[in-house]
PDB file of C-alpha atoms in Angstrom:
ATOM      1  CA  UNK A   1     -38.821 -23.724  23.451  1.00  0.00           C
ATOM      2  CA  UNK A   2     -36.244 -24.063  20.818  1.00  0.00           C
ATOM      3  CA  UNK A   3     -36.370 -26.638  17.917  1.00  0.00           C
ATOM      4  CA  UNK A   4     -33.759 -27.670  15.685  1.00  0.00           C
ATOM      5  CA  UNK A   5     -35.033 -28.994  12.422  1.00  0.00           C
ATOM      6  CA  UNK A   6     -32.980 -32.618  11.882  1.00  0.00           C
ATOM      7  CA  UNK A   7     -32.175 -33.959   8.355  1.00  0.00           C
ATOM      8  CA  UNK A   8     -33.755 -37.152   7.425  1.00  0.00           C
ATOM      9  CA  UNK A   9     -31.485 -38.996   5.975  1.00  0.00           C
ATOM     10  CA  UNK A  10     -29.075 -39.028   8.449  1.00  0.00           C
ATOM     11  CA  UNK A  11     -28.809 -40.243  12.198  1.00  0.00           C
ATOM     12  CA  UNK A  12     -29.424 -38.474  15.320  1.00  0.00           C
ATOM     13  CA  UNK A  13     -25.700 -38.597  15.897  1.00  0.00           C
ATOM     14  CA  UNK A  14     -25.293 -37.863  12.387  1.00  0.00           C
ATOM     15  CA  UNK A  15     -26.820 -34.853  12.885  1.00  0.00           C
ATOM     16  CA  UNK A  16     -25.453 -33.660  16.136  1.00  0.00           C
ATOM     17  CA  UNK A  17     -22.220 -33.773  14.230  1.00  0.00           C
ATOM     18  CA  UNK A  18     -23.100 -31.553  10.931  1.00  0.00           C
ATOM     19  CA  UNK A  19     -24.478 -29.034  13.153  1.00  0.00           C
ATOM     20  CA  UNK A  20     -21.481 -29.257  15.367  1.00  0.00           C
ATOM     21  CA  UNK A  21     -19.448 -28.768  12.302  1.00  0.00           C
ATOM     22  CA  UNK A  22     -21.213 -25.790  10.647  1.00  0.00           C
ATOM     23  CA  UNK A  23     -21.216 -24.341  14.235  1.00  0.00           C
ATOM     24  CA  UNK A  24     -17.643 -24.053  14.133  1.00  0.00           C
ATOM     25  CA  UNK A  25     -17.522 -23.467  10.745  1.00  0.00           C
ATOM     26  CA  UNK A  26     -19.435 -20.024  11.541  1.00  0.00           C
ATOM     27  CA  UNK A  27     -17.199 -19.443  14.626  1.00  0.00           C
ATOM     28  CA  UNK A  28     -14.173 -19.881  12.561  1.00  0.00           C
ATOM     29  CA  UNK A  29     -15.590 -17.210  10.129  1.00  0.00           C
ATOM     30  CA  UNK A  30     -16.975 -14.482  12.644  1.00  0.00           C
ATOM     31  CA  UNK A  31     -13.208 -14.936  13.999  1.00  0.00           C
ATOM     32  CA  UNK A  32     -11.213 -14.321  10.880  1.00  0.00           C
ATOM     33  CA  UNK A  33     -14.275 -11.586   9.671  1.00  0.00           C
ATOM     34  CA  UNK A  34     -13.216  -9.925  13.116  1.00  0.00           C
ATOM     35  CA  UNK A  35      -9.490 -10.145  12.495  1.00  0.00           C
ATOM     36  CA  UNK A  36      -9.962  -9.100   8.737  1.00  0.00           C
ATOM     37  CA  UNK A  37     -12.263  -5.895   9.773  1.00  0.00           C
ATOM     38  CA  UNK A  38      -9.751  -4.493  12.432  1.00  0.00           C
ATOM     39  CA  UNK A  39      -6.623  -4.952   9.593  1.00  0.00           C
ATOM     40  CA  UNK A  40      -8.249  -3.290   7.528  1.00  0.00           C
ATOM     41  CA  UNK A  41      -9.526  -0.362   9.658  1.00  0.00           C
ATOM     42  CA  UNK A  42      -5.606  -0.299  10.653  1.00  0.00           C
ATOM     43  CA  UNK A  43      -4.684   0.081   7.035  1.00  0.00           C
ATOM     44  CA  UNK A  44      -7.503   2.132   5.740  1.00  0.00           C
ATOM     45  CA  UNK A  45      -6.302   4.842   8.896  1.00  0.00           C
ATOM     46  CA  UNK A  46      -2.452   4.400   7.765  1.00  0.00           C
ATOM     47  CA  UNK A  47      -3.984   5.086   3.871  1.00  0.00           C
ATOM     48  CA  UNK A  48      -5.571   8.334   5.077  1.00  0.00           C
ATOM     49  CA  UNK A  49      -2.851   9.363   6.613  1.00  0.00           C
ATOM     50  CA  UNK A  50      -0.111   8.643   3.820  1.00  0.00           C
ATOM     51  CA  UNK A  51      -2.945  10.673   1.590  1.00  0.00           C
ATOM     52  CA  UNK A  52      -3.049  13.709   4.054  1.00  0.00           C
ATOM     53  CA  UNK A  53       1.120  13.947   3.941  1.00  0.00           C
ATOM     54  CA  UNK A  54       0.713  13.800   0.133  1.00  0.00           C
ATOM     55  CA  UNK A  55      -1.768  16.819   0.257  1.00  0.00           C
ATOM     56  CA  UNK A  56       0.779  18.608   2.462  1.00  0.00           C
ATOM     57  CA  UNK A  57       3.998  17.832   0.576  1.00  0.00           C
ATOM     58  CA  UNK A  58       5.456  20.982  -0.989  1.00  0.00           C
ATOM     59  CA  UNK A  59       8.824  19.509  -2.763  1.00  0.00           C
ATOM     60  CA  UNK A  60       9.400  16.711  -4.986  1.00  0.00           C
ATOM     61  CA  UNK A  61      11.907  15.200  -2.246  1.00  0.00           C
ATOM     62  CA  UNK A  62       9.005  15.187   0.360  1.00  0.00           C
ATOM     63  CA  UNK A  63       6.845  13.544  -2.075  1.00  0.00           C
ATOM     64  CA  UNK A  64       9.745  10.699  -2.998  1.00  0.00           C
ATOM     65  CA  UNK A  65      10.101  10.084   0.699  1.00  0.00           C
ATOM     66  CA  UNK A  66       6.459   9.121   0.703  1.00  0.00           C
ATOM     67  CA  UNK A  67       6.686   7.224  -2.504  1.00  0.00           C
ATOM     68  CA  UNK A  68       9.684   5.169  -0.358  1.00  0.00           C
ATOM     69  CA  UNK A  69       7.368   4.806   3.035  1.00  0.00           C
ATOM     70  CA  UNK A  70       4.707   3.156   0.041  1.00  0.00           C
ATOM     71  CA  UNK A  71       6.928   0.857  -1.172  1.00  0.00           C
ATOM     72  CA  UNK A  72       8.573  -0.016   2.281  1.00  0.00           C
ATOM     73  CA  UNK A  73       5.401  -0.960   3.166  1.00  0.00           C
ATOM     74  CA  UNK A  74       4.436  -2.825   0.185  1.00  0.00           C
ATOM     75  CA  UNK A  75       1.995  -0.561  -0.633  1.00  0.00           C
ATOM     76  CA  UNK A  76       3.347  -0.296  -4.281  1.00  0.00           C
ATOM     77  CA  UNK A  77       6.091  -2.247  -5.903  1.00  0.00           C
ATOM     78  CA  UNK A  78       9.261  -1.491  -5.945  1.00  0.00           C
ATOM     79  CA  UNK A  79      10.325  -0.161  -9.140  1.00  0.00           C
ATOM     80  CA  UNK A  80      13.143  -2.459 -11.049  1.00  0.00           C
ATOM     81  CA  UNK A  81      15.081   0.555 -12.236  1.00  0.00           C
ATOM     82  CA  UNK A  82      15.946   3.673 -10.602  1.00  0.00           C
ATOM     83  CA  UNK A  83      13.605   6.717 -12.018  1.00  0.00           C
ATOM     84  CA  UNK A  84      15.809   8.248 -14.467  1.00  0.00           C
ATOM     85  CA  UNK A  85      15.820  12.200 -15.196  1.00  0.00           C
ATOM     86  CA  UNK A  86      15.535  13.132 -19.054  1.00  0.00           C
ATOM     87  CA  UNK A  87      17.938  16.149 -19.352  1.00  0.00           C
ATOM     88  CA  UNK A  88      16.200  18.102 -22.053  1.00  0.00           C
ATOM     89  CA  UNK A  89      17.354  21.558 -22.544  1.00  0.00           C
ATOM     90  CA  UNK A  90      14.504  22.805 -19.959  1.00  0.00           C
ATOM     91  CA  UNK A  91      15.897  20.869 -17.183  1.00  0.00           C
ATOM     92  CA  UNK A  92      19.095  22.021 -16.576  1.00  0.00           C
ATOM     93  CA  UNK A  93      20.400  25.905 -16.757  1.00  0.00           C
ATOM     94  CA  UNK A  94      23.557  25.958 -19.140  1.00  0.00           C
ATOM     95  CA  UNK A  95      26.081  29.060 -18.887  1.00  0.00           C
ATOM     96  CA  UNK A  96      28.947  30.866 -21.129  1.00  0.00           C
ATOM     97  CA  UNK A  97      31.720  32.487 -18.930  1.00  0.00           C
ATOM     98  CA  UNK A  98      34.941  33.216 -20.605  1.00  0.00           C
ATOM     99  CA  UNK A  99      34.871  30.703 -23.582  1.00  0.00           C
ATOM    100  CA  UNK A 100      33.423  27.632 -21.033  1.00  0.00           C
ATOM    101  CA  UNK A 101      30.515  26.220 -20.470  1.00  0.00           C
ATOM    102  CA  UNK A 102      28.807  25.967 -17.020  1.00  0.00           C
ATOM    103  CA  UNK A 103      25.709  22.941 -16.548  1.00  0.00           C
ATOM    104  CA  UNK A 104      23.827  23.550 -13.542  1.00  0.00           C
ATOM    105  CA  UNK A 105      20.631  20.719 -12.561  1.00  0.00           C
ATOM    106  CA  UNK A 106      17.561  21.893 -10.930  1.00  0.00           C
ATOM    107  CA  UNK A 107      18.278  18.956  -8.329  1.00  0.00           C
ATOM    108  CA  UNK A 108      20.696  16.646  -7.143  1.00  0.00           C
ATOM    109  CA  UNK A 109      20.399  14.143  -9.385  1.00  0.00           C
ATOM    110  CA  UNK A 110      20.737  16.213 -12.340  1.00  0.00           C
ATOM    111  CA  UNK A 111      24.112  17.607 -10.523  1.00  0.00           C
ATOM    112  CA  UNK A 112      25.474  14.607 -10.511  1.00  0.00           C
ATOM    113  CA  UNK A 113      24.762  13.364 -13.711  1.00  0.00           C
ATOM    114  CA  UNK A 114      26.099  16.428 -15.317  1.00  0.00           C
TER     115      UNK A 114
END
């Protein structure tokens, strides 16, 4: 047999109602706990797998396309600015041919801003 302890100080209907209440209070819960557990078993798995790409990029290109993917996703914020390239004297491979000057970049971007 089953008994439900009843509050005092308040009526049998009274009661039927609180416990009616935190009953679906705690179904409301177990609901969004169950929602809450799967998106994050989703993300965790889509985190793991980002991390594994990371460990098998090779080239700072492959390693900017993941940065992008992370902040497609919202995983990190989008940066304000564009990441800018200090061209120091170590960056870039500089040339004399026949009284000129030749720049070369060790990428792209340093190309083009040459």
């Amino acid at each position: 047999m089953l008994t439900i302890p009843l509050k005092p100080n308040l009526t049998i209907v009274e009661n039927a109602q609180w416990y009616y209440k935190l009953y679906t209070k705690l179904k409301n819960r177990m609901v969004s706990g169950e929602f809450q557990l799967n998106a994050s078993t989703t993300k965790l798995a889509y985190l793991q797998s980002i991390l594994y790409s990371i460990s098998l990029a090779t080239t700072r290109e492959s390693l900017e396309e993941i940065r992008k993917e992370c902040m497609d996703a919202g995983i990190i914020k989008k940066s304000k600015k564009p990441l800018s390239y200090k061209l120091g004297k170590s960056n870039y491979i500089h040339l004399t041919i026949d009284e000129g000057e030749i720049f070369i970049g060790r990428n792209n971007q340093q190309n083009e801003y040459l």
